[in-house]
Coordinates of C-alpha atoms in Angstrom, one line a residue:
Chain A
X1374 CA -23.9 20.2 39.5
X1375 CA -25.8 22.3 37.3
X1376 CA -29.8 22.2 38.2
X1377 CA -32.1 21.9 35.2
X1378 CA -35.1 21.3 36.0
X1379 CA -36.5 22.1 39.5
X1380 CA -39.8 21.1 41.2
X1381 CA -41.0 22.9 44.1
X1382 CA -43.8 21.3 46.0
X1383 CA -46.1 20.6 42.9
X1384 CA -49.5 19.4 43.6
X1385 CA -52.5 18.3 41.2
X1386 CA -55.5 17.0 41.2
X1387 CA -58.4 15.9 38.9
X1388 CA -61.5 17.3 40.5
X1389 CA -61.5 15.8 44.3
X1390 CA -59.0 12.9 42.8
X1391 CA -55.5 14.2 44.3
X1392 CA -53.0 12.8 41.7
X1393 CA -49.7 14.7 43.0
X1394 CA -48.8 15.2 46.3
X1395 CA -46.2 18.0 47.1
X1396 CA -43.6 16.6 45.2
X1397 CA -40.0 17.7 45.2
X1398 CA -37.3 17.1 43.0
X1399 CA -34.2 18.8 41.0
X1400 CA -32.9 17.0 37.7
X1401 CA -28.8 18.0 37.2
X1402 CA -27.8 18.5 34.1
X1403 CA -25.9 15.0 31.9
X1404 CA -28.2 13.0 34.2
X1405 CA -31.1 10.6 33.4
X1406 CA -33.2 10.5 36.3
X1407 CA -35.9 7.5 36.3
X1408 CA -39.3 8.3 37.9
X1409 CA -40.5 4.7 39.0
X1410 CA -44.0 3.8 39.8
X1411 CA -47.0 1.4 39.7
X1412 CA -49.8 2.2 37.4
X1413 CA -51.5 5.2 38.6
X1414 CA -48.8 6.1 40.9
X1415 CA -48.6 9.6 39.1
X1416 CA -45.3 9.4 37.0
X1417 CA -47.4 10.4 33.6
X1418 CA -48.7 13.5 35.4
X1419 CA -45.3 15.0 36.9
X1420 CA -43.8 14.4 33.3
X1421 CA -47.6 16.6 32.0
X1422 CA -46.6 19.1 34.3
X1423 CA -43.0 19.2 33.5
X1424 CA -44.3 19.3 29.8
X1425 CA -47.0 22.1 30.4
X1426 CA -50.0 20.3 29.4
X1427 CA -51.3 20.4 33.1
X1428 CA -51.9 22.7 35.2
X1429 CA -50.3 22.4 39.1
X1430 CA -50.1 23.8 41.7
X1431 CA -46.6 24.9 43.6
X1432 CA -43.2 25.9 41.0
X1433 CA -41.4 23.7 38.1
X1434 CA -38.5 25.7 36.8
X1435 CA -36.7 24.5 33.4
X1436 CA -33.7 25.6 31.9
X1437 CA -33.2 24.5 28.2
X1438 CA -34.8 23.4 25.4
X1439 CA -37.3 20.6 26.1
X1440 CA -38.3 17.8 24.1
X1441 CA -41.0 15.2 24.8
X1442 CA -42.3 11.9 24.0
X1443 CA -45.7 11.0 25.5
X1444 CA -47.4 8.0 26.4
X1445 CA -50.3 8.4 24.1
X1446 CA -49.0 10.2 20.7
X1447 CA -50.5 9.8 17.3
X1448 CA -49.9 12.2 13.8
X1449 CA -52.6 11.7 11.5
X1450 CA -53.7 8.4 10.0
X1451 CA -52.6 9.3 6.5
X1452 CA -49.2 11.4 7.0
X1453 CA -46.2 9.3 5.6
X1454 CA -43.0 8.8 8.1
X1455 CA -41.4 11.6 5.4
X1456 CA -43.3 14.1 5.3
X1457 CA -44.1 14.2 9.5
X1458 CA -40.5 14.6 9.6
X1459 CA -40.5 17.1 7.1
X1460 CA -42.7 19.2 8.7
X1461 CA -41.7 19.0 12.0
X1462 CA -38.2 19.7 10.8
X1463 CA -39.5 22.6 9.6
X1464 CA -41.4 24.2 12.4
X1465 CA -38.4 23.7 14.3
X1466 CA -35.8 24.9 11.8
X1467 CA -33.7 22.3 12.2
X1468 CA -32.9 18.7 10.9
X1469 CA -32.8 15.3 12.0
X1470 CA -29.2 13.1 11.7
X1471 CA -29.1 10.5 9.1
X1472 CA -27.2 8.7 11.5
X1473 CA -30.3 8.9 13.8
X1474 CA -32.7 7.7 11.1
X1475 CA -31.0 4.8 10.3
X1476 CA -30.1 3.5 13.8
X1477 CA -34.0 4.1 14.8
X1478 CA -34.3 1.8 11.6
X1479 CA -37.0 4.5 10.2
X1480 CA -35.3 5.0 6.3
X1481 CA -37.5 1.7 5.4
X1482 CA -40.4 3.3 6.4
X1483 CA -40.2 6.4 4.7
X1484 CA -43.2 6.4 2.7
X1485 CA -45.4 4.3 4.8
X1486 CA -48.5 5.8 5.9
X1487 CA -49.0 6.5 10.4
X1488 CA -51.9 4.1 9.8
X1489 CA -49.5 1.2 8.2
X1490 CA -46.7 1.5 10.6
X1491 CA -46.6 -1.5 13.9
X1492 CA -46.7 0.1 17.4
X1493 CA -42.9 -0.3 17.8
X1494 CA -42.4 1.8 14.4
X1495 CA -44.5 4.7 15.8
X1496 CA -42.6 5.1 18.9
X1497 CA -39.5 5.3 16.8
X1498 CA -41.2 7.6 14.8
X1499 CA -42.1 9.3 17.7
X1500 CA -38.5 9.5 19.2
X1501 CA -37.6 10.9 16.1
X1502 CA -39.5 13.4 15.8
X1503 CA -38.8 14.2 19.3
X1504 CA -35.0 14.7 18.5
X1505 CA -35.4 16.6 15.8
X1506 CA -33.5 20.3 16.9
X1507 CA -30.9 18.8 19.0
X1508 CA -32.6 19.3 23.0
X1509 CA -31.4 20.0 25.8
X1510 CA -34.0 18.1 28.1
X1511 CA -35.8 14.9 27.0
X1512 CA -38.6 13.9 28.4
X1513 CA -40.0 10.3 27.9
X1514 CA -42.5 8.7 28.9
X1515 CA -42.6 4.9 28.8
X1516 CA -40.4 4.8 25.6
X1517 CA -39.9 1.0 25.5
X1518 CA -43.8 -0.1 25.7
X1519 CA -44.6 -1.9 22.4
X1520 CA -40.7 -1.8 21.2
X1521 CA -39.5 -5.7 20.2
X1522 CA -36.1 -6.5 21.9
X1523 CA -34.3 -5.2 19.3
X1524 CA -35.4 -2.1 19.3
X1525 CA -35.6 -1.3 23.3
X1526 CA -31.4 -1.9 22.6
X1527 CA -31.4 0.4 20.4
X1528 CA -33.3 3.3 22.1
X1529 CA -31.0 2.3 25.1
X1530 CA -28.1 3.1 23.0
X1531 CA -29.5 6.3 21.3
X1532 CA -30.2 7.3 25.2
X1533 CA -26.6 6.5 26.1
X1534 CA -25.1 8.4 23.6
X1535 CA -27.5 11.4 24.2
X1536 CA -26.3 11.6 28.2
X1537 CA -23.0 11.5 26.0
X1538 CA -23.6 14.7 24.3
X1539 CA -24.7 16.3 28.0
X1540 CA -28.5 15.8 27.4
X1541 CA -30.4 15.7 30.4
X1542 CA -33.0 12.9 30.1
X1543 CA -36.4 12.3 32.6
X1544 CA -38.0 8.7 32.0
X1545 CA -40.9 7.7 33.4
X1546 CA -40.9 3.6 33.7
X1547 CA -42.4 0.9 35.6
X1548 CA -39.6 -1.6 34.5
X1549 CA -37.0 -1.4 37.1
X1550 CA -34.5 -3.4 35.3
X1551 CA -34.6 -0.8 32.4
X1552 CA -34.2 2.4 34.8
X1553 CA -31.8 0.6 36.8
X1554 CA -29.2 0.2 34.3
X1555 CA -30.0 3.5 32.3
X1556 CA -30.3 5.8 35.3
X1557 CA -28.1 7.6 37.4
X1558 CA -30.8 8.5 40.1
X1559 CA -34.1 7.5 40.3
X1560 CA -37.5 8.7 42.2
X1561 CA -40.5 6.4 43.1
X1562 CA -44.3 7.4 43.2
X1563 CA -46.6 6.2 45.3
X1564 CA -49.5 7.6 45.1
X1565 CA -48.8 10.7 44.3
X1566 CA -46.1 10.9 47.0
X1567 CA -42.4 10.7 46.2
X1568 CA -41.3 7.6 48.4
X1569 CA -37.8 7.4 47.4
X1570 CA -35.2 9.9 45.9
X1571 CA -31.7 9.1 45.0
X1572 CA -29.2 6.6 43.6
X1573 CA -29.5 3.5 42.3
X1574 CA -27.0 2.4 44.7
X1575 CA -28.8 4.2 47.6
X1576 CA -32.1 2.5 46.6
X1577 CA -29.8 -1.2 46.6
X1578 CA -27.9 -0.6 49.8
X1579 CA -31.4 0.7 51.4
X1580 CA -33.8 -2.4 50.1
X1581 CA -30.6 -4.6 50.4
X1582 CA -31.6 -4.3 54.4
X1583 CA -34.8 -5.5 53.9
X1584 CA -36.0 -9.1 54.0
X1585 CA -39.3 -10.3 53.0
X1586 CA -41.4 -13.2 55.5
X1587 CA -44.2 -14.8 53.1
X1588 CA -46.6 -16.5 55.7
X1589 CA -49.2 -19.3 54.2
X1590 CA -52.1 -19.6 56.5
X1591 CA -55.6 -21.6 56.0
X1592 CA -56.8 -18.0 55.4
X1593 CA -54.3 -17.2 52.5
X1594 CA -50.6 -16.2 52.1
X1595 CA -49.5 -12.9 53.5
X1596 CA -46.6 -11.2 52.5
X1597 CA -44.4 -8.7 54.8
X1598 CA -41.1 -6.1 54.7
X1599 CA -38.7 -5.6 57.2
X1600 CA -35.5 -4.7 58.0
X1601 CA -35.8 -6.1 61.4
X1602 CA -37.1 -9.5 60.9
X1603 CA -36.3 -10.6 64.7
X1604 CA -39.0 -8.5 66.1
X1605 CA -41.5 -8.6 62.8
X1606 CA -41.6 -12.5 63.4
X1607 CA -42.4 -11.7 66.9
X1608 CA -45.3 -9.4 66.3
X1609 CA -47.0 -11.9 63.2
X1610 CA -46.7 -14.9 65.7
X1611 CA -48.0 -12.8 68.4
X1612 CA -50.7 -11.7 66.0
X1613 CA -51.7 -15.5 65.0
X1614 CA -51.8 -17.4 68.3
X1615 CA -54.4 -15.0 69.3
X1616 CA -56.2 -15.1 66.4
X1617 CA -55.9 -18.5 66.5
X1618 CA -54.5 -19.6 63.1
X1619 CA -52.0 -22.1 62.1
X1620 CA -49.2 -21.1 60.2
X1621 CA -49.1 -23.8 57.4
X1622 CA -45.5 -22.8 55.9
X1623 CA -43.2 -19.6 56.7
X1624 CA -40.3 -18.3 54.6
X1625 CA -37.9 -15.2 54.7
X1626 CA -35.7 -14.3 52.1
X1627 CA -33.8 -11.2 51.4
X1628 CA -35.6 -10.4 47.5
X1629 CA -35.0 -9.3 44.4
X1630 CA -34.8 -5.5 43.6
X1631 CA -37.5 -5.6 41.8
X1632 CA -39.6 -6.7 44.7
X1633 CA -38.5 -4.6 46.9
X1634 CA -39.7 -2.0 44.0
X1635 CA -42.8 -3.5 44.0
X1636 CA -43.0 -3.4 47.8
X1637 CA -42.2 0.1 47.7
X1638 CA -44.1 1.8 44.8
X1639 CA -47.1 -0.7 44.7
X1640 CA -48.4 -1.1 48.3
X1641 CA -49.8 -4.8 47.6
X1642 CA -47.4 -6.2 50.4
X1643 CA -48.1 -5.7 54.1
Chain B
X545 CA -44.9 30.5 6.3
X546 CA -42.5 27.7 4.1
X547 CA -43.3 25.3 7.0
X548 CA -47.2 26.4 6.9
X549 CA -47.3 26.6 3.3
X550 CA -45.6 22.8 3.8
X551 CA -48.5 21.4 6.2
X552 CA -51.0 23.2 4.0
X553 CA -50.2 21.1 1.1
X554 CA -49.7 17.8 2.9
X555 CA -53.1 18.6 4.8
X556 CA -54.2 18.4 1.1
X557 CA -52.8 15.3 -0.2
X558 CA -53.8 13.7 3.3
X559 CA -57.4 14.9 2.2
X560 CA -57.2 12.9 -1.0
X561 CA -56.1 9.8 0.6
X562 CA -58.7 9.8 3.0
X563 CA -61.6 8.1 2.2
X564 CA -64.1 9.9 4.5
X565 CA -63.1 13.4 3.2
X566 CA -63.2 12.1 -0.7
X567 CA -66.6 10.7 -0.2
X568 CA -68.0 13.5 1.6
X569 CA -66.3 16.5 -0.2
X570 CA -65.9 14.6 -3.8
X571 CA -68.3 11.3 -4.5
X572 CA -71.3 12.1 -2.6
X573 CA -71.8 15.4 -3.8
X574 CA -71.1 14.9 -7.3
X575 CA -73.7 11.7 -7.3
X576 CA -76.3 13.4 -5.6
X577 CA -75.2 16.6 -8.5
X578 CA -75.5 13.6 -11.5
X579 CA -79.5 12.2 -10.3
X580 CA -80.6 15.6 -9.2
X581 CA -79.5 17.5 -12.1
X582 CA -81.2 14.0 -14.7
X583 CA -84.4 14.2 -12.7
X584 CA -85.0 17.9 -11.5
X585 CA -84.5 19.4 -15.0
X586 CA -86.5 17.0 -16.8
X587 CA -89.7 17.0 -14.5
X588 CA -88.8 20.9 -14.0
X589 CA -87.1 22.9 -16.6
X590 CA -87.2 26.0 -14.3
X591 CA -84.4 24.0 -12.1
X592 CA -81.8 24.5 -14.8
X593 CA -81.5 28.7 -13.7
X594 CA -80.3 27.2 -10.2
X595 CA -79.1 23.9 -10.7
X596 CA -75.6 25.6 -10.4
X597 CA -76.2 27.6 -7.4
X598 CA -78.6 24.5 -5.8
X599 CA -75.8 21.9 -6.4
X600 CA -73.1 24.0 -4.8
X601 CA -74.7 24.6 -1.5
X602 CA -75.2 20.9 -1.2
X603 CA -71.5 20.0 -2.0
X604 CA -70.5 22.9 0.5
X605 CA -72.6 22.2 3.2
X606 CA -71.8 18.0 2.9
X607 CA -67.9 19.1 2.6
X608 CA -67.8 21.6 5.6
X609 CA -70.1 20.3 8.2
X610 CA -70.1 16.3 7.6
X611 CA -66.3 16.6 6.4
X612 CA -64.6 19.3 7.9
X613 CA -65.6 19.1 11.3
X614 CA -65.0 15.4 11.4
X615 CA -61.5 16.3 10.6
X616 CA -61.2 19.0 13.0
X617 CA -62.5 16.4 16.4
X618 CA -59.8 14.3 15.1
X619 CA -57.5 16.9 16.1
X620 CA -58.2 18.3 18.9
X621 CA -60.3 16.1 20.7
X622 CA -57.8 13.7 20.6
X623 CA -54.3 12.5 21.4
X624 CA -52.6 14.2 18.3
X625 CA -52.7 18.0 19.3
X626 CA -51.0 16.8 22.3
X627 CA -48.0 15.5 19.6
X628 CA -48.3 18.7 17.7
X629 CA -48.1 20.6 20.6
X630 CA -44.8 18.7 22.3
X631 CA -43.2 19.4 18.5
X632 CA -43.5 23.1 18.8
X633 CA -46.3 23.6 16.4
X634 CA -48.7 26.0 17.3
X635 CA -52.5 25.7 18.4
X636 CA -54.2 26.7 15.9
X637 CA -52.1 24.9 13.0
X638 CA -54.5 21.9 12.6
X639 CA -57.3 24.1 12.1
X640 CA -55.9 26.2 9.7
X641 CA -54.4 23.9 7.1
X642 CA -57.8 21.9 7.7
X643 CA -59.7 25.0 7.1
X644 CA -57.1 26.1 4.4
X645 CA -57.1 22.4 2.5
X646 CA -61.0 22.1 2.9
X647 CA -61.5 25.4 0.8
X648 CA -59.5 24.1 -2.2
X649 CA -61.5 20.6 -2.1
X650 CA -64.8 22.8 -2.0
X651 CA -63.7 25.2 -4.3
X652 CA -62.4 22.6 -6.5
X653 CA -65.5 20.8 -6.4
X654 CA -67.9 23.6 -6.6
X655 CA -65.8 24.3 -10.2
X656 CA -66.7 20.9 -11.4
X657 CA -70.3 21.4 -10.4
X658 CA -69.8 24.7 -12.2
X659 CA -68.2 23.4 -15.6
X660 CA -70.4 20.3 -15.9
X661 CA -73.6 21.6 -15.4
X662 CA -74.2 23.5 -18.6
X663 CA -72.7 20.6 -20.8
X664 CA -74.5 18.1 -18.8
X665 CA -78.2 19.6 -18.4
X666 CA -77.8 22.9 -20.0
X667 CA -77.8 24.7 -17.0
X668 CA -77.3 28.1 -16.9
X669 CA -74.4 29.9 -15.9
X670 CA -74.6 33.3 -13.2
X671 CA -74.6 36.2 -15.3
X672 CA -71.6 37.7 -13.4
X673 CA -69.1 34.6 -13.2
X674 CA -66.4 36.8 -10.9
X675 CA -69.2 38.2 -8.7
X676 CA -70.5 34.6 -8.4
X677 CA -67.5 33.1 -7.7
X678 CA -66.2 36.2 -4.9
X679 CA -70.4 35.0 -3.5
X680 CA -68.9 31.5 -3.9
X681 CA -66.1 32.2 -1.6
X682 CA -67.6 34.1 1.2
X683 CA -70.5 31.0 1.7
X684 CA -67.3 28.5 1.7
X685 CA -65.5 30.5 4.4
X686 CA -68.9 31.0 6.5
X687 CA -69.3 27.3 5.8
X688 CA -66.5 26.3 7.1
X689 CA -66.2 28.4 9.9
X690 CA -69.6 27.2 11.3
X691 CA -68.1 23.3 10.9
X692 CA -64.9 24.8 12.5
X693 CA -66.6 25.8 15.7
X694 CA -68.6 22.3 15.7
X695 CA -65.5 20.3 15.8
X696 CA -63.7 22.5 18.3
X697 CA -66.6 22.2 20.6
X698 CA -67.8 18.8 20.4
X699 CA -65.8 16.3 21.8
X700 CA -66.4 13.2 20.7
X701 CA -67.0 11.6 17.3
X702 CA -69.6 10.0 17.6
X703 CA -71.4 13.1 19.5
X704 CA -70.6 15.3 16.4
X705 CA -72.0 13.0 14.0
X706 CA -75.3 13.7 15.5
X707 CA -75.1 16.9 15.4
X708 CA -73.5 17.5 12.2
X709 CA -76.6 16.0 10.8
X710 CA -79.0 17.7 13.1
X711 CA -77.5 20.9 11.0
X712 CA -77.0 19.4 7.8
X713 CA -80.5 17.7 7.5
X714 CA -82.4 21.3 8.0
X715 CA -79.8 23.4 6.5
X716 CA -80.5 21.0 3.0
X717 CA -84.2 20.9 3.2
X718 CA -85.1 24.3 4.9
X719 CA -82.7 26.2 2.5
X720 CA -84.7 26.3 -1.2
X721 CA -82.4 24.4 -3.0
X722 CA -84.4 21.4 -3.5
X723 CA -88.1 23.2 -3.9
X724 CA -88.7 27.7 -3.0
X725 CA -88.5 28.4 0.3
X726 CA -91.6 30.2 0.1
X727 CA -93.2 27.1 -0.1
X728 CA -92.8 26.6 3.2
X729 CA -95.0 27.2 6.6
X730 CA -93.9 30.6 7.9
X731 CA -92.2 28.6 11.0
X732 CA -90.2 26.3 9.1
X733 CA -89.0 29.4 6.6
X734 CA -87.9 31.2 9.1
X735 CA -86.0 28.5 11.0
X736 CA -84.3 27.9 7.7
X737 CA -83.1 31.3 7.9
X738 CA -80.4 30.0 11.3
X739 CA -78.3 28.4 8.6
X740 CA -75.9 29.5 5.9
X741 CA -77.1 27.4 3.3
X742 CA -80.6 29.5 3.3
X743 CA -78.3 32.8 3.0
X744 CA -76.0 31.1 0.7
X745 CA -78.5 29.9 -2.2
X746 CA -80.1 33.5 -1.4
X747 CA -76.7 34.8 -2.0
X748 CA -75.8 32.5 -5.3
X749 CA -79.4 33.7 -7.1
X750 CA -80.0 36.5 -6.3
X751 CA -77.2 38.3 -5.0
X752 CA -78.5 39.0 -1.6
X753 CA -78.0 38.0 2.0
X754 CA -73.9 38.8 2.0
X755 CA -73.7 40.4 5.2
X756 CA -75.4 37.9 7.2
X757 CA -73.0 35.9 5.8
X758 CA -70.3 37.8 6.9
X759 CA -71.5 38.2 10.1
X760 CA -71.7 34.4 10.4
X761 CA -68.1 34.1 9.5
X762 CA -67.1 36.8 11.8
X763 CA -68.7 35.4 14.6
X764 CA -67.3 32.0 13.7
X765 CA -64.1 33.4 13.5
X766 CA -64.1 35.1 16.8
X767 CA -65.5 32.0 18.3
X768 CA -62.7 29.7 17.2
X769 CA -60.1 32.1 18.4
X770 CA -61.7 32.1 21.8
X771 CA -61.7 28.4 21.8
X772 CA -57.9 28.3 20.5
X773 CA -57.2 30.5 23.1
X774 CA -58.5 28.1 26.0
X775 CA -56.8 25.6 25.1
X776 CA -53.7 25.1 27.1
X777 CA -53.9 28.8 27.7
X778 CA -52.1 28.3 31.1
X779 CA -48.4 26.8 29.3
X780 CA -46.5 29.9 30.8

């Protein structure tokens, strides 16, 4: 498989704050690769340094045409839907399919105002615009936040039938169930640290080993992951008799993938 | 240059739909032209020889520094040069058509001034009308250059609002348009002499002070260029 995009040991900070880690990863080409994180985990940055709006340490290598929606984009309060495509058409010399407009439901809004349009509007807007000169990589960054049922389908589809084409697509999410049935592959941050790279199927058979023991004590309920839940059992009541605290109700189940996620990414289990 | 001539014009009509930019390149100006040009050329018929020139470097220095350089931290000390950016449009295009669209509104405005001064309160007109106007367009530019650096250096709105005003306020009082300058303490004259509207109204009556002028726009010019040229200078 064809590499695309490669990162070599990329590190950033904000002043003392570390945000990236050394982090690895090649994108193939056709593939939609889902970076997977909590809040502050660092996904926003590796796409900023994949984008070049940051600067990093270590090597990002990218071969094709790039196009990008952000978290955080705004045009100007007064520019109608029409004429930001307009000129954006234009500085790219290229133009946007009808076919796109109307399944991104934007031919309504063609004279509306940036100021007038709902959230979910300007990230279709946004998406648009993005699309506009036919890429080769797209790069998104939360693109379902703010979208109504409706339209998260319909960027689902429009991201389906761009893999189709052979675009290679990088989303950042924290919304497993969207990543897990768009993406091929998908890496989890963790502060700053890629945790986990590879299938979806690798991540499933991995966290399908692990089992989850929620312990309620009259201190408070404790949660813990294992794939050995002989020994873990064990240690914790080990751990309590000599800390002398009664175990007021014990359960251990296998989880959901998204816990396991959560477990993974987020750190707020023991 | 299509696609430039393109955002130029919608720069423009996004100008006109804005209501900050109409009030401070359009209504406020031409209010403050209506009462000053009724009261100061009644009490003092002298005022009619410079009401043109008086009323212009108002409306300029209200247009650039309190409009223009609003416009410009709206840019680029937000979100949306980021979306420009990520569309493949370049760094310095919202400063440009801003800068580009912001000379029309002046010069359009400064015209009005111009036209309805003498039917208004029998003002009179520069003796040279082409050499006023090429005088005209050198204080616009300088104008504008000076609110250009202000909104690529100040970050926030609210912090340019203060200091818009701590240039306006001066620039207004300290620059002979409302009473001579040689009216002033020797201090005060001479800090009026930092801005462009002292040089401009100089420059509108009596033909002088052009090449400080144009050494404020150069220097403005270079200036923003350097600033451009930070930004996201490291995108290999």
């Amino acid at each position: 498989m064809k590499t695309v995009i490669k990162v070599s040991h990329v590190s950033q900070s904000y002043g003392s704050y570390q945000v990236l880690n050394d982090v690895s990863f090649e994108v193939y080409k056709g593939e939609i690769l889902g970076l997977l994180g909590m809040n502050g985990a660092g996904k926003t940055t590796t796409l900023e340094c994949l984008e070049g709006f940051l600067k990093y340490e270590g090597n990002i290598s990218i071969d094709g045409q790039i196009a990008i929606q952000s978290q955080n984009e705004s045009l100007p309060a007064y520019m109608k839907v029409s004429e930001a495509i307009t000129l954006f058409s234009q500085w790219k010399k290229a133009s946007l399919e009808p076919q796109l407009l109307k399944a991104l439901d934007l031919l309504s809004i063609m004279n509306k105002q940036y100021q007038q349009l709902s959230t979910g509007q300007k990230r279709r807007l946004h998406l648009a615009l993005a699309l506009i000169g036919q890429p080769d990589i797209f790069i998104l960054d939360e693109p379902t936040a703010g979208l109504d049922v409706a339209g998260r389908f319909a960027l689902h589809q429009i991201i389906r039938q761009l893999q189709k084409k052979g675009v290679t697509i990088v989303i950042a999410s924290h919304d497993m169930n969207e990543v897990e049935s768009l993406c091929q592959r998908i890496g989890i941050l963790k502060q700053g640290k890629m945790v986990f790279l590879g299938t979806v199927e690798d991540f499933t058979l991995h966290m399908g080993k692990c089992y989850r023991i929620k312990v309620i004590t009259q201190e408070g309920e404790n949660l813990y992951t294992t794939q050995d839940v002989r020994q873990t059992l064990s240690q914790i009541l080990d751990d309590y008799q000599k800390r002398n605290l009664e175990i007021l109700d014990m359960n251990v189940s296998r989880g959901t993938l998204e816990q396991h996620f959560i477990s993974m990414a987020g750190g707020i289990e023991k | 240059m299509k696609a430039f001539c393109y955002g130029v014009w919608i720069q423009f009509l996004m100008d006109l739909r804005s209501r900050s930019l109409f009030i401070t390149c359009y209504l406020v100006p031409l209010l403050f032209f209506f009462m000053m040009g009724s009261v100061f050329t009644s009490i003092m018929p002298e005022y009619q020889d410079t009401l043109i020139a008086s009323m212009t470097i108002m409306s300029v220095s209200m247009g650039s520094l309190l409009g223009l350089s609003s416009s410009v931290v709206q840019i680029y000390g937000t979100t949306l040069q980021k979306t420009y950016m990520a569309n493949s449009l370049p760094v310095y295009y919202g400063l440009v058509t801003l800068f580009v669209s912001a000379f029309f509104h002046l010069m359009i405005v400064s015209t009005l001034i111009f036209i309805l001064s003498p039917i208004l309160f029998h003002a009179t007109l520069p003796s040279h009308i082409g050499i006023y106007y090429l005088h005209l367009i050198l204080f616009i530019i300088s104008s504008l250059g000076v609110a250009s650096v202000l909104g690529l250096f100040v970050k926030t709105q609210g912090l340019l609002t203060m200091m818009s005003q701590i240039i306006f306020l001066p620039s207004i009082i300290l620059s002979g348009i409302m009473f001579p300058a040689s009216m002033l303490p020797s201090f005060l004259e001479n800090l009026g002499k930092l801005f462009p509207a002292t040089w401009g109204y100089l420059l509108l009556t009596q033909s002088q002070g052009q090449y400080i002028l144009i050494l404020i726009m150069i220097l403005a010019f270079l200036i923003c260029f350097q600033r451009m040229r930070s930004f996201y200078s490291f995108i290999k």
